[in-house]
Structure formats: structure tokens, C-alpha cells
Amino acid sequence: MFLAHPVGTLRRPPAPRTSSARHTLSALAAHASLAGLLLCSSMAWAASGQTAATAPPAAARHTTPLPPAVTSALRAAALPPEALALWIAPAQPDAAPWLAHQHTAPFNPASTLKLVTSFAALDLLGPGHLWRTEVYSSGDLRERVLHGNLYLRGGGDPALVTEKLWLLLRRVQALGIERIAGDIVLDRSAFAEPDIDPATFNDEPLRAYNAGPDALLVNFRAQVFAFTPDVVAGVARIRAEPPLAGVQVPATVPLSASSPAIASTASPPPAANAAPAQCGDWRAALRADFSHPLQPRFHGSYPAACGVRHWPLAHPEPRRMAERAVHALWLANGGTLGGQVREGSVPVGATERLVFESPTLAEVVRDANKFSNNVMAQHLLLALNQADGPATFARSRQRLQQWWLQRFGPDLPLPEVGNGSGLSRDGRASALALGRLLQQAYASHAMPDLVASLPASGLDGTLRRSRMGAGLAHLKTGSLRDVQALAGYVHRADGQRLVLVALVNHPNAHAARPALDALVQWAASAERPASR
């Protein structure tokens, strides 16, 4: 798994006069690996330089004292107790908490909010729910030439990665269509949500985690640049995935002359994903310029000590990425096109040619949560109202509110879900609300899929480097500039599972991870409290 670390120097591309500045896999593993590259808000510690939340008011008092190890870790991180909201309880519905602290106060939950979106989608739509991309044609098909247009109607598939789009187009050609005399028309009418400005959240539109939803979402609206050192040639070879028609990517960039690997061509090649200390800030060294959407440039060099690295970037013209990827992959598959790739609608009377299905909702939830993929979570929320016509966030939130009232009643407020991903400064949830949700989920049909979707501590996803203990917990992570959060299930040696929700909102939230680790370890080993 190649991991994309924050691109701290990337900002909105400057005016043209200045310059500044994810892998061939099995179809199922493909979108998981790309999701891992993107890592979105939880692993990117999103919103570099932005304030996501301030410390909330101390609206709820302690109901139980904090464990000494947690208090000590908070003190070492210069975090006051008021910066923490906490709720730990047995996983059975309505079980009383073992530990609660400011549990009714509204905190920014960051990406732990994806738990609300995920459970609602699993509960309302079922784990086997599918998204469908439909292919239609107009005109006649004679001698492998379609004398008309080909139409791709997106159904909001969150996992239409490069490999899947390639396979879809191969299946079109297997129908006997090799040349299209007219156009390839992309129909995005399944969503009525307007395009968002990817710079809105933190003025960094090229950050892949800022991508917005698209009824025909290709590769998460991200193009991945792969850099592979060729020590003998003195260059790093560049590969871009997916290929985009009209986008001219440089074939190589010079290797750093000072790199030890260049000193001797007999030296063995560096290991892939070399340690950061060896590699340094390789993105900054590239001196990337993305001010021209069709001509990305790298004016610097690539350190050979870095080995193979991948850099996922949102396409500078997100609305046009799908058409450029479809065009390039159609030609790469040996097809020809007389017209262009453009937006439009499937006309009445068009002939249905095939239906291409997504992975199941359970698989999408797994990838969205393991790797905290924001745009996948947004598609999960939009899916709640797709059966009623073109989907919008507003209508999905209405359905979510109805579901919440039926599940939890009027006395437990629904968190502020926004677009369902948690990438927001305005999102709010109480530790109690997330804790009760996790209890309800544990007793529901959705439990196996929801728990399996959460990162396993020290093993995978956004917790693969966690030091709290390998396999000790399955927890959704959340991180913004002023937010650190964990929510999920802790596995005890006595066979009991506890729900744990811990939300930290404070300018020093980045230092809270030792305190959160201590909370998980306490939950895994603490004596059961006496019956009340």
C-alpha cells in the first residue's frame, strides 16, 4: 500500500505567469488501494493551516473521573479536560456507560461522522445494494461501427476506478462496437447536487480528499502520478493513472544529483517507500506546477532515495476529468471515435446495451471507513434518496432525520451531518449520540459489515501504525487541524466488547493521540464497574 502524505505546500494554482509549488491491481483491490492513497481527512490530518473547530463550551460535567494515565497524557499534551468528550459503555443497546465525560456536549467529530452515514446506508439500503452505470446507444450498429452516439449514464458508483472503467469500455467493444461515428455522451443526471468548489474547505483544490461527488465519478476524481527511479538513466520515470486525453504528462524528471544512489550505478536500487528520513520532502523537491490543467510540469528533481512513490492529485478541472478519462481509455482499448466526449442526456428511445454494476455497499463502506474516503462517504449519503429521483444532500438529510427518529427517538439529537463525510468545520455530534449509534449498530443486521469496515488497530487502514495494541480495537479515526477523534469497538480479553467514543477539540488536538491510545488500553483492561 502506497501512502500519500499531506501535500503541505500545495495551494490553489497561481496565475499562469508564475509557477509553484496513485498500479495495476485486481478489480476489487483497486479501489481499496486508491482509497488508501487518498486517505482523505483522517490520515491526511486534513485542512493544513485551517481551523476546523475551537474548544467547545464545557456544557456537560464529568460523570466519572478520567483514568490517571489519560489525565497524565492530556496534561503532557497541554490539553485541558474540557477539550475531551468521552463515552465508553458495553456494546449492548442502552447499556450504562463505564466512563463518560462531557458526553452530551456538541463537538466536531471529523471523520468519525462517517459512522452515521455508514450505519444508515447499511440499515436502509442493505449491504448488497449496488450502483449501476448504464450504457445506451442511438443509431444503427453495422459492421462494428455505431452510426450514432454512445451514452454512459452514471448511477453514482463510488468505486468506478481506472480498472473498472477500462473493463466497462472493453465490454462495450465486446458488443461489436469498435468505432463510434458520433459522440460518447456522459449523463450525470442521477445527482442534482451542484459541483462544489474543491478549494472551499482549505483553499487547496488539488488535495484529493477535497473532491466532490459526481454521478459518473471516475477514480475518485483523482489522477495519480507514480515516480519510479531509473538510476542508470539518472531520471525518475513518471506514469499517470488514469490517462487523460489532452493532458501531457512529462515522461521523466531528473533524479537529485546529490542522491547517494546516483554516486554509483552499481548500487542496489532503493527500497520502495523508503523511510521519510532518507527521502525528505520529495514533493517540494519536484517543484510541481499545476497551473495549466493540460500541462502539469515538474521543474525540480526527484530524490532517488525515495524509491517508488505515488502522488494522488485532484484534477484541476474536476468536471472534465471523466470525459478525458473515458476518451483516453476508449482509444487505449483500440476504439476509434468520430466525434467527441461530452456531457448530455440519454434520449428517449435509446437502446440499452449493458448495465455495469458496482461493488456492494458493504464493500464501499469498508473502503470509505478503512481509508476515510470522503467522496465515497458523500456518495453513501446521496444514495439514501436516489430512488426518489436526482439525489441531493438536502433530501438525503431529511431521510436520515426520519431514520434517526425511528431508531433513537426525539430526545437524542441527530449529529450535524453536512455531506456525510465529516470534512467540515461546522459538523457537530455528541459522544453520547455516536455511542448510542454504535450500540444500536452492534445489535443490528449491519453489525458484521460495519465492524469489519473499521480500521483494526496496528493492522490496517488509518490505524495500521497505531501503538495502542495490534487488533485491540476496531475504530473509525477522525482528524482535522483542531480535531482528533476515535469511535468504534474495543475488544476485551474477557470476551466483552465496549463502545468507545473520544472527541478532542482544541488547537493542540494533534498532540492528543497518546491520551486516546491510553483510553483504548484502559477500556481493554479496566475492571468492570460495580452494578449500579
Coordinates of C-alpha atoms in Angstrom, one line a residue:
M1 CA 0.0 0.0 0.0
F2 CA 1.5 3.3 -1.0
L3 CA 0.5 6.1 1.3
A4 CA 0.1 9.7 0.3
H5 CA 1.3 12.1 3.0
P6 CA -0.1 15.6 3.2
V7 CA 0.9 17.9 0.4
G8 CA 1.6 20.8 2.7
T9 CA 2.9 23.2 0.0
L10 CA 0.1 22.7 -2.5
R11 CA -2.3 25.6 -2.8
R12 CA -4.6 26.9 -5.4
P13 CA -2.6 27.1 -8.7
P14 CA -1.2 30.6 -9.2
A15 CA -1.8 32.7 -12.2
P16 CA -0.2 31.4 -15.4
R17 CA 2.7 33.8 -15.2
T18 CA 4.1 32.1 -12.1
S19 CA 5.0 28.6 -11.1
S20 CA 4.7 26.8 -7.7
A21 CA 4.9 24.5 -5.9
R22 CA -1.9 6.8 -7.1
H23 CA -1.0 0.4 -10.0
T24 CA -2.4 -2.4 -11.7
L25 CA -4.5 -4.4 -9.2
S26 CA -7.3 -6.8 -9.1
A27 CA -10.7 -5.1 -9.7
L28 CA -11.8 -5.4 -6.1
A29 CA -8.5 -4.4 -4.6
A30 CA -8.1 -1.5 -7.0
H31 CA -10.5 0.9 -5.4
A32 CA -9.3 -0.1 -1.9
S33 CA -5.7 0.8 -2.7
L34 CA -6.5 4.1 -4.4
A35 CA -8.7 4.9 -1.4
G36 CA -5.7 4.2 0.8
L37 CA -3.7 6.6 -1.3
L38 CA -6.2 9.3 -0.9
L39 CA -6.6 8.8 2.8
C40 CA -8.8 11.9 2.9
S41 CA -9.3 13.7 6.1
S42 CA -8.4 11.1 8.8
M43 CA -4.9 10.2 7.5
A44 CA -4.1 13.5 5.8
W45 CA -4.8 15.3 9.1
A46 CA -6.9 17.4 6.7
A47 CA -7.0 21.2 6.4
S48 CA -3.5 22.2 6.8
G49 CA -3.4 25.7 8.0
Q50 CA -7.1 25.9 8.7
T51 CA -9.0 26.0 11.9
A52 CA -11.7 23.2 12.0
A53 CA -13.0 23.8 15.4
T54 CA -12.4 25.6 18.6
A55 CA -12.6 24.1 22.1
P56 CA -16.3 23.6 22.8
P57 CA -18.1 25.1 25.9
A58 CA -18.0 22.9 28.9
A59 CA -21.7 22.2 28.6
A60 CA -21.6 18.8 30.3
R61 CA -19.9 17.8 33.6
H62 CA -17.8 14.8 34.3
T63 CA -20.0 11.8 35.3
T64 CA -17.0 9.6 36.1
P65 CA -13.3 10.6 36.7
L66 CA -10.8 10.1 33.9
P67 CA -8.2 7.3 34.4
P68 CA -4.9 8.6 35.7
A69 CA -3.0 7.6 32.6
V70 CA -5.4 9.6 30.4
T71 CA -5.2 12.6 32.7
S72 CA -1.4 12.5 32.6
A73 CA -1.3 12.2 28.8
L74 CA -3.7 15.2 28.4
R75 CA -1.5 17.2 30.7
A76 CA 1.6 16.3 28.8
A77 CA -0.1 17.4 25.6
A78 CA -1.2 20.8 27.1
L79 CA -4.8 19.7 26.7
P80 CA -7.4 20.7 29.4
P81 CA -10.0 18.1 30.3
E82 CA -12.6 20.4 28.7
A83 CA -11.1 19.7 25.3
L84 CA -12.2 16.0 25.6
A85 CA -15.7 14.4 25.1
L86 CA -15.8 10.8 26.1
W87 CA -18.3 7.9 26.3
I88 CA -17.3 4.3 27.0
A89 CA -20.0 1.6 27.5
P90 CA -20.8 -2.1 26.8
A91 CA -21.8 -2.6 23.2
Q92 CA -25.3 -3.8 24.1
P93 CA -28.1 -1.2 23.3
D94 CA -28.8 1.2 26.2
A95 CA -26.1 -0.2 28.5
A96 CA -24.9 2.3 31.0
P97 CA -21.5 3.9 30.5
W98 CA -18.4 2.8 32.3
L99 CA -16.8 6.2 31.6
A100 CA -18.5 9.4 30.5
H101 CA -17.1 12.9 30.3
Q102 CA -18.8 15.9 28.6
H103 CA -20.7 13.3 26.6
T104 CA -23.7 15.5 25.7
A105 CA -21.7 18.5 24.6
P106 CA -21.5 19.2 20.8
F107 CA -18.0 18.5 19.4
N108 CA -16.6 18.5 15.9
P109 CA -16.4 14.7 15.2
A110 CA -14.3 15.0 12.0
S111 CA -14.4 11.7 10.0
T112 CA -16.0 9.7 12.9
L113 CA -19.2 11.2 11.4
K114 CA -18.8 8.6 8.6
L115 CA -20.2 6.1 11.2
V116 CA -23.6 7.8 10.9
T117 CA -23.6 7.7 7.2
S118 CA -22.3 4.2 7.0
F119 CA -24.8 2.7 9.5
A120 CA -27.7 4.5 7.9
A121 CA -26.8 3.3 4.5
L122 CA -26.3 -0.3 5.6
D123 CA -29.5 -0.3 7.6
L124 CA -31.7 1.4 5.0
L125 CA -30.3 0.1 1.7
G126 CA -28.8 -3.2 2.8
P127 CA -25.2 -4.5 2.4
G128 CA -25.9 -5.9 -1.1
H129 CA -27.0 -2.5 -2.5
L130 CA -25.5 -1.8 -5.9
W131 CA -24.9 1.3 -8.0
R132 CA -25.4 0.8 -11.8
T133 CA -23.7 2.5 -14.7
E134 CA -25.9 2.1 -17.8
V135 CA -24.7 2.1 -21.4
Y136 CA -27.1 3.1 -24.2
S137 CA -26.7 3.8 -27.9
S138 CA -28.6 5.7 -30.7
G139 CA -28.4 4.9 -34.4
D140 CA -27.6 1.7 -36.1
L141 CA -24.7 -0.8 -35.5
R142 CA -23.3 -2.1 -38.8
E143 CA -20.0 -3.8 -39.4
R144 CA -18.7 -2.9 -35.9
V145 CA -19.4 0.8 -36.5
L146 CA -22.0 2.6 -34.3
H147 CA -23.7 5.1 -36.6
G148 CA -24.8 7.3 -33.7
N149 CA -23.9 8.2 -30.2
L150 CA -22.9 6.0 -27.2
Y151 CA -24.3 7.1 -23.8
L152 CA -22.9 6.4 -20.4
R153 CA -25.4 7.2 -17.6
G154 CA -23.7 7.3 -14.3
G155 CA -25.6 5.9 -11.3
G156 CA -23.3 7.3 -8.6
D157 CA -20.9 4.3 -8.4
P158 CA -18.4 5.4 -5.8
A159 CA -15.8 2.8 -6.9
L160 CA -15.5 3.4 -10.7
V161 CA -11.7 3.4 -10.6
T162 CA -9.5 3.2 -13.7
E163 CA -9.5 -0.6 -13.9
K164 CA -13.3 -0.7 -13.7
L165 CA -13.8 2.0 -16.4
W166 CA -11.3 0.1 -18.6
L167 CA -13.4 -3.1 -18.1
L168 CA -16.6 -1.3 -18.8
L169 CA -15.3 0.0 -22.1
R170 CA -13.9 -3.4 -23.1
R171 CA -17.4 -4.8 -22.5
V172 CA -18.8 -2.2 -24.8
Q173 CA -16.4 -3.3 -27.5
A174 CA -17.3 -6.9 -26.9
L175 CA -20.8 -5.9 -28.1
G176 CA -19.3 -5.4 -31.5
I177 CA -18.7 -1.6 -31.2
E178 CA -15.3 -0.7 -32.3
R179 CA -15.9 2.7 -34.0
I180 CA -18.4 5.3 -32.8
A181 CA -19.2 7.7 -35.6
G182 CA -20.9 10.1 -33.3
D183 CA -20.1 11.2 -29.7
I184 CA -19.7 9.5 -26.3
V185 CA -22.2 11.3 -24.1
L186 CA -21.9 11.3 -20.3
D187 CA -25.2 11.5 -18.4
R188 CA -24.8 12.8 -14.9
S189 CA -28.5 13.3 -14.1
A190 CA -28.6 10.8 -11.2
F191 CA -27.3 13.6 -9.0
A192 CA -28.9 17.1 -8.8
E193 CA -26.2 18.3 -6.3
P194 CA -24.2 21.2 -7.9
D195 CA -20.5 20.9 -8.2
I196 CA -18.6 22.2 -5.2
D197 CA -15.5 24.3 -5.3
P198 CA -12.8 22.0 -4.1
A199 CA -10.9 25.0 -2.7
T200 CA -13.8 25.9 -0.3
F201 CA -12.6 23.8 2.7
N202 CA -9.0 24.9 2.9
D203 CA -8.1 26.6 -0.3
E204 CA -6.2 23.5 -1.5
P205 CA -8.3 22.3 -4.6
L206 CA -5.6 19.8 -5.7
R207 CA -5.9 17.8 -2.4
A208 CA -7.6 14.6 -3.4
Y209 CA -9.6 14.4 -0.3
N210 CA -11.4 17.7 -1.3
A211 CA -13.1 16.1 -4.4
G212 CA -16.9 16.4 -4.6
P213 CA -19.5 13.9 -5.7
D214 CA -20.2 13.0 -9.3
A215 CA -22.9 10.7 -10.7
L216 CA -20.1 9.5 -13.1
L217 CA -17.2 9.5 -10.6
V218 CA -14.0 8.3 -12.2
N219 CA -11.1 7.3 -10.0
F220 CA -12.4 9.5 -7.1
R221 CA -11.7 12.5 -9.4
A222 CA -8.1 12.0 -8.8
Q223 CA -5.1 11.3 -11.0
V224 CA -2.2 9.5 -9.5
F225 CA 1.4 10.3 -10.5
A226 CA 3.8 7.4 -10.0
F227 CA 7.6 8.2 -9.8
T228 CA 10.0 5.3 -10.4
P229 CA 13.8 5.9 -10.2
D230 CA 15.9 4.8 -13.1
V231 CA 19.4 5.2 -11.6
V232 CA 21.3 4.3 -14.7
A233 CA 19.4 6.9 -16.8
G234 CA 19.6 9.4 -14.0
V235 CA 15.8 10.1 -14.1
A236 CA 12.6 9.2 -12.4
R237 CA 10.0 7.8 -14.8
I238 CA 6.6 9.3 -14.5
R239 CA 3.3 7.4 -15.0
A240 CA -0.1 9.0 -14.6
E241 CA -3.3 7.0 -13.9
P242 CA -5.8 7.2 -15.3
P243 CA -4.5 8.6 -18.6
L244 CA -6.4 11.7 -19.6
A245 CA -7.0 12.8 -23.2
G246 CA -5.3 16.1 -23.9
V247 CA -3.2 16.1 -20.7
Q248 CA 0.5 16.0 -21.5
V249 CA 2.4 14.5 -18.6
P250 CA 6.2 14.6 -18.7
A251 CA 7.8 11.2 -19.2
T252 CA 10.7 11.8 -16.7
V253 CA 12.1 14.2 -14.1
P254 CA 15.8 14.3 -13.2
L255 CA 17.0 12.4 -10.2
S256 CA 18.6 14.5 -7.5
A257 CA 22.3 14.8 -8.3
S258 CA 23.2 14.7 -4.6
S259 CA 21.4 11.4 -4.0
P260 CA 23.8 8.6 -2.8
A261 CA 22.1 6.2 -5.2
I262 CA 23.4 8.2 -8.2
A263 CA 27.0 8.1 -7.0
S264 CA 27.4 4.6 -8.1
T265 CA 25.4 2.9 -10.8
A266 CA 26.3 -0.4 -9.2
S267 CA 24.4 0.4 -6.0
P268 CA 21.2 -1.6 -5.5
P269 CA 18.0 0.3 -6.2
P270 CA 16.4 1.9 -3.1
A271 CA 13.6 0.1 -1.4
A272 CA 10.1 1.2 -2.4
N273 CA 8.7 3.7 0.0
A274 CA 12.0 4.4 1.7
A275 CA 11.8 5.9 5.1
P276 CA 10.9 9.6 5.2
A277 CA 14.2 10.5 6.8
Q278 CA 16.0 9.1 3.7
C279 CA 13.5 10.6 1.3
G280 CA 12.9 14.1 2.6
D281 CA 10.2 16.4 1.2
W282 CA 10.2 14.9 -2.2
R283 CA 7.0 16.7 -3.3
A284 CA 8.6 20.1 -2.7
A285 CA 11.8 19.0 -4.4
L286 CA 9.7 18.3 -7.6
R287 CA 8.7 22.0 -7.8
A288 CA 5.4 21.0 -9.3
D289 CA 3.4 23.4 -11.4
F290 CA -0.3 22.5 -12.0
S291 CA -1.4 26.0 -13.1
H292 CA -2.2 24.6 -16.6
P293 CA -4.7 21.7 -16.4
L294 CA -3.4 20.2 -19.6
Q295 CA 0.3 20.6 -19.0
P296 CA 1.5 19.6 -15.5
R297 CA 5.2 20.3 -15.1
F298 CA 7.9 19.4 -12.7
H299 CA 10.7 21.9 -12.6
G300 CA 12.8 20.3 -9.9
S301 CA 14.1 16.8 -9.3
Y302 CA 13.2 13.6 -7.6
P303 CA 15.4 12.1 -4.8
A304 CA 16.5 8.6 -5.8
A305 CA 16.5 7.5 -2.2
C306 CA 12.7 7.7 -2.2
G307 CA 12.2 4.6 -4.3
V308 CA 8.8 4.3 -5.9
R309 CA 6.3 6.9 -4.7
H310 CA 2.8 7.9 -5.7
W311 CA 1.2 11.3 -5.5
P312 CA -2.6 11.5 -5.9
L313 CA -3.9 14.8 -7.0
A314 CA -7.4 16.1 -7.8
H315 CA -7.7 17.0 -11.4
P316 CA -7.5 20.8 -11.8
E317 CA -10.7 20.7 -13.9
P318 CA -12.8 18.2 -12.0
R319 CA -15.9 18.4 -14.2
R320 CA -13.9 17.4 -17.2
M321 CA -11.9 14.5 -15.7
A322 CA -14.5 11.9 -16.6
E323 CA -14.7 12.8 -20.2
R324 CA -10.9 12.9 -20.6
A325 CA -10.5 9.5 -18.9
V326 CA -13.3 7.9 -21.0
H327 CA -11.8 9.4 -24.2
A328 CA -8.2 8.2 -23.4
L329 CA -9.3 4.7 -22.3
W330 CA -11.6 4.2 -25.3
L331 CA -8.6 4.9 -27.6
A332 CA -6.2 2.8 -25.4
N333 CA -8.6 -0.1 -25.9
G334 CA -8.3 0.2 -29.6
G335 CA -11.6 2.0 -30.2
T336 CA -12.0 5.0 -32.5
L337 CA -14.2 8.0 -32.2
G338 CA -15.6 10.2 -34.9
G339 CA -17.0 12.8 -32.6
Q340 CA -16.1 14.0 -29.1
V341 CA -16.8 13.0 -25.4
R342 CA -19.2 15.5 -23.9
E343 CA -22.0 15.9 -21.3
G344 CA -25.6 15.3 -22.2
S345 CA -28.7 13.1 -21.5
V346 CA -29.8 9.7 -22.7
P347 CA -32.6 10.4 -25.2
V348 CA -36.0 8.7 -25.1
G349 CA -35.9 5.6 -27.3
A350 CA -32.1 4.9 -26.9
T351 CA -31.2 1.3 -26.9
E352 CA -29.9 -0.2 -23.7
R353 CA -26.6 -2.0 -24.4
L354 CA -25.4 -3.1 -20.9
V355 CA -25.5 -2.4 -17.2
F356 CA -22.2 -2.3 -15.3
E357 CA -22.6 -2.9 -11.5
S358 CA -20.5 -1.5 -8.7
P359 CA -19.1 -3.4 -5.7
T360 CA -21.7 -4.0 -3.0
L361 CA -22.5 -1.3 -0.5
A362 CA -20.8 -3.3 2.2
E363 CA -17.5 -3.2 0.2
V364 CA -17.9 0.5 -0.4
V365 CA -18.5 1.1 3.3
R366 CA -15.3 -0.9 4.1
D367 CA -13.2 1.2 1.8
A368 CA -14.8 4.5 2.9
N369 CA -14.1 3.8 6.6
K370 CA -10.8 1.9 6.4
F371 CA -9.2 4.7 4.4
S372 CA -11.5 7.6 5.4
N373 CA -12.5 8.3 1.8
N374 CA -14.6 11.5 1.8
V375 CA -16.1 11.3 -1.6
M376 CA -17.2 7.7 -1.1
A377 CA -19.0 8.8 2.1
Q378 CA -20.7 11.5 0.2
H379 CA -22.0 9.0 -2.3
L380 CA -23.3 6.8 0.5
L381 CA -25.3 9.7 1.8
L382 CA -26.7 10.6 -1.6
A383 CA -27.7 7.0 -2.2
L384 CA -30.3 7.4 0.6
N385 CA -32.6 9.3 -1.8
Q386 CA -31.5 8.2 -5.3
A387 CA -34.7 6.0 -5.6
D388 CA -36.8 9.2 -5.4
G389 CA -35.2 11.0 -8.4
P390 CA -32.0 13.0 -8.8
A391 CA -30.2 12.9 -5.5
T392 CA -29.4 15.9 -3.3
F393 CA -27.8 16.2 0.1
A394 CA -30.8 18.1 1.5
R395 CA -33.2 15.2 0.7
S396 CA -30.8 12.6 2.0
R397 CA -30.5 14.5 5.3
Q398 CA -34.3 14.5 5.5
R399 CA -34.4 10.8 5.1
L400 CA -31.6 10.4 7.6
Q401 CA -33.5 12.5 10.1
Q402 CA -36.6 10.3 9.7
W403 CA -34.4 7.2 10.2
W404 CA -32.8 8.7 13.3
L405 CA -36.1 9.5 14.9
Q406 CA -37.3 5.9 14.3
R407 CA -34.1 4.5 15.7
F408 CA -33.3 6.8 18.6
G409 CA -36.4 8.8 19.3
P410 CA -36.7 12.6 19.7
D411 CA -34.5 13.0 22.8
L412 CA -31.2 12.2 21.2
P413 CA -30.3 14.9 18.6
L414 CA -29.0 13.8 15.1
P415 CA -25.5 15.0 14.5
E416 CA -24.9 17.7 12.0
V417 CA -24.0 15.5 9.1
G418 CA -23.4 18.0 6.3
N419 CA -22.3 16.0 3.3
G420 CA -21.8 12.8 5.4
S421 CA -18.0 12.8 5.3
G422 CA -17.0 14.8 8.3
L423 CA -14.8 17.1 6.3
S424 CA -16.3 20.2 7.8
R425 CA -15.7 22.9 10.3
D426 CA -19.4 23.0 11.1
G427 CA -20.1 19.3 11.8
R428 CA -21.2 18.6 15.4
A429 CA -22.0 15.5 17.3
S430 CA -22.1 14.4 20.9
A431 CA -20.1 11.5 22.2
L432 CA -23.4 10.1 23.5
A433 CA -25.1 10.2 20.1
L434 CA -22.2 8.4 18.4
G435 CA -22.0 5.9 21.3
R436 CA -25.7 5.1 21.2
L437 CA -25.5 4.7 17.4
L438 CA -22.6 2.2 17.9
Q439 CA -24.7 0.3 20.5
Q440 CA -27.7 0.1 18.1
A441 CA -25.5 -0.9 15.2
Y442 CA -24.0 -3.8 17.3
A443 CA -27.4 -5.3 17.8
S444 CA -28.4 -4.9 14.1
H445 CA -28.0 -6.9 10.9
A446 CA -25.4 -4.3 9.9
M447 CA -23.0 -5.2 12.7
P448 CA -20.7 -7.6 10.8
D449 CA -20.2 -5.2 7.9
L450 CA -19.9 -2.1 10.0
V451 CA -17.3 -3.5 12.4
A452 CA -15.4 -5.1 9.5
S453 CA -15.2 -1.7 7.9
L454 CA -13.4 0.0 10.8
P455 CA -9.6 0.2 10.9
A456 CA -8.1 -2.5 13.1
S457 CA -5.5 -1.0 15.5
G458 CA -2.0 -1.7 14.5
L459 CA -3.1 -3.8 11.5
D460 CA -4.7 -1.8 8.7
G461 CA -6.4 1.3 7.3
T462 CA -5.8 4.6 9.1
L463 CA -4.7 2.7 12.3
R464 CA -2.1 0.5 10.8
R465 CA 0.7 2.4 12.6
S466 CA -1.2 2.7 15.9
R467 CA 0.7 1.8 19.0
M468 CA -2.4 1.1 21.2
G469 CA -2.1 -2.7 20.5
A470 CA -2.5 -4.8 17.5
G471 CA -6.1 -5.9 17.0
L472 CA -7.1 -4.4 20.3
A473 CA -9.9 -2.3 18.7
H474 CA -11.8 -1.6 15.5
L475 CA -12.1 2.2 15.5
K476 CA -13.0 4.9 13.0
T477 CA -10.5 7.7 13.1
G478 CA -11.1 11.4 12.6
S479 CA -8.7 14.3 12.2
L480 CA -8.8 17.9 11.3
R481 CA -6.4 20.7 12.3
D482 CA -8.0 21.2 15.7
V483 CA -9.7 17.8 16.0
Q484 CA -8.6 14.3 16.9
A485 CA -11.3 11.6 17.3
L486 CA -11.8 7.8 17.7
A487 CA -15.1 5.9 17.7
G488 CA -15.8 2.2 17.5
Y489 CA -15.4 -1.0 19.4
V490 CA -12.7 -2.2 21.9
H491 CA -12.2 -5.9 22.3
R492 CA -11.5 -7.1 25.9
A493 CA -9.8 -10.3 27.0
D494 CA -12.9 -11.4 28.8
G495 CA -14.8 -11.5 25.5
Q496 CA -16.8 -8.3 26.1
R497 CA -16.8 -5.5 23.6
L498 CA -17.1 -1.9 24.6
V499 CA -18.2 1.1 22.6
L500 CA -15.7 3.9 22.8
V501 CA -16.2 7.5 21.5
A502 CA -13.5 10.1 22.2
L503 CA -13.5 13.5 20.6
V504 CA -10.9 16.1 21.2
N505 CA -11.4 19.7 20.0
H506 CA -8.5 22.1 20.8
P507 CA -5.7 23.9 19.0
N508 CA -3.4 21.2 20.5
A509 CA -5.6 18.3 19.3
H510 CA -2.7 16.9 17.2
A511 CA -0.9 16.0 20.4
A512 CA -3.9 14.0 21.8
R513 CA -3.1 10.6 20.3
P514 CA -1.2 9.3 23.4
A515 CA -4.2 10.2 25.5
L516 CA -6.6 8.4 23.0
D517 CA -4.3 5.4 23.0
A518 CA -4.4 5.3 26.8
L519 CA -8.2 5.4 26.7
V520 CA -8.4 2.4 24.4
Q521 CA -5.9 0.5 26.6
W522 CA -7.9 1.4 29.7
A523 CA -11.1 0.2 28.1
A524 CA -9.4 -3.1 27.1
S525 CA -8.1 -3.9 30.6
A526 CA -10.2 -2.0 33.3
E527 CA -12.2 -3.9 35.8
R528 CA -15.9 -3.9 35.2
P529 CA -17.6 -1.3 37.4
A530 CA -19.9 -2.4 40.2
S531 CA -23.5 -2.8 39.2
R532 CA -25.5 0.4 39.7

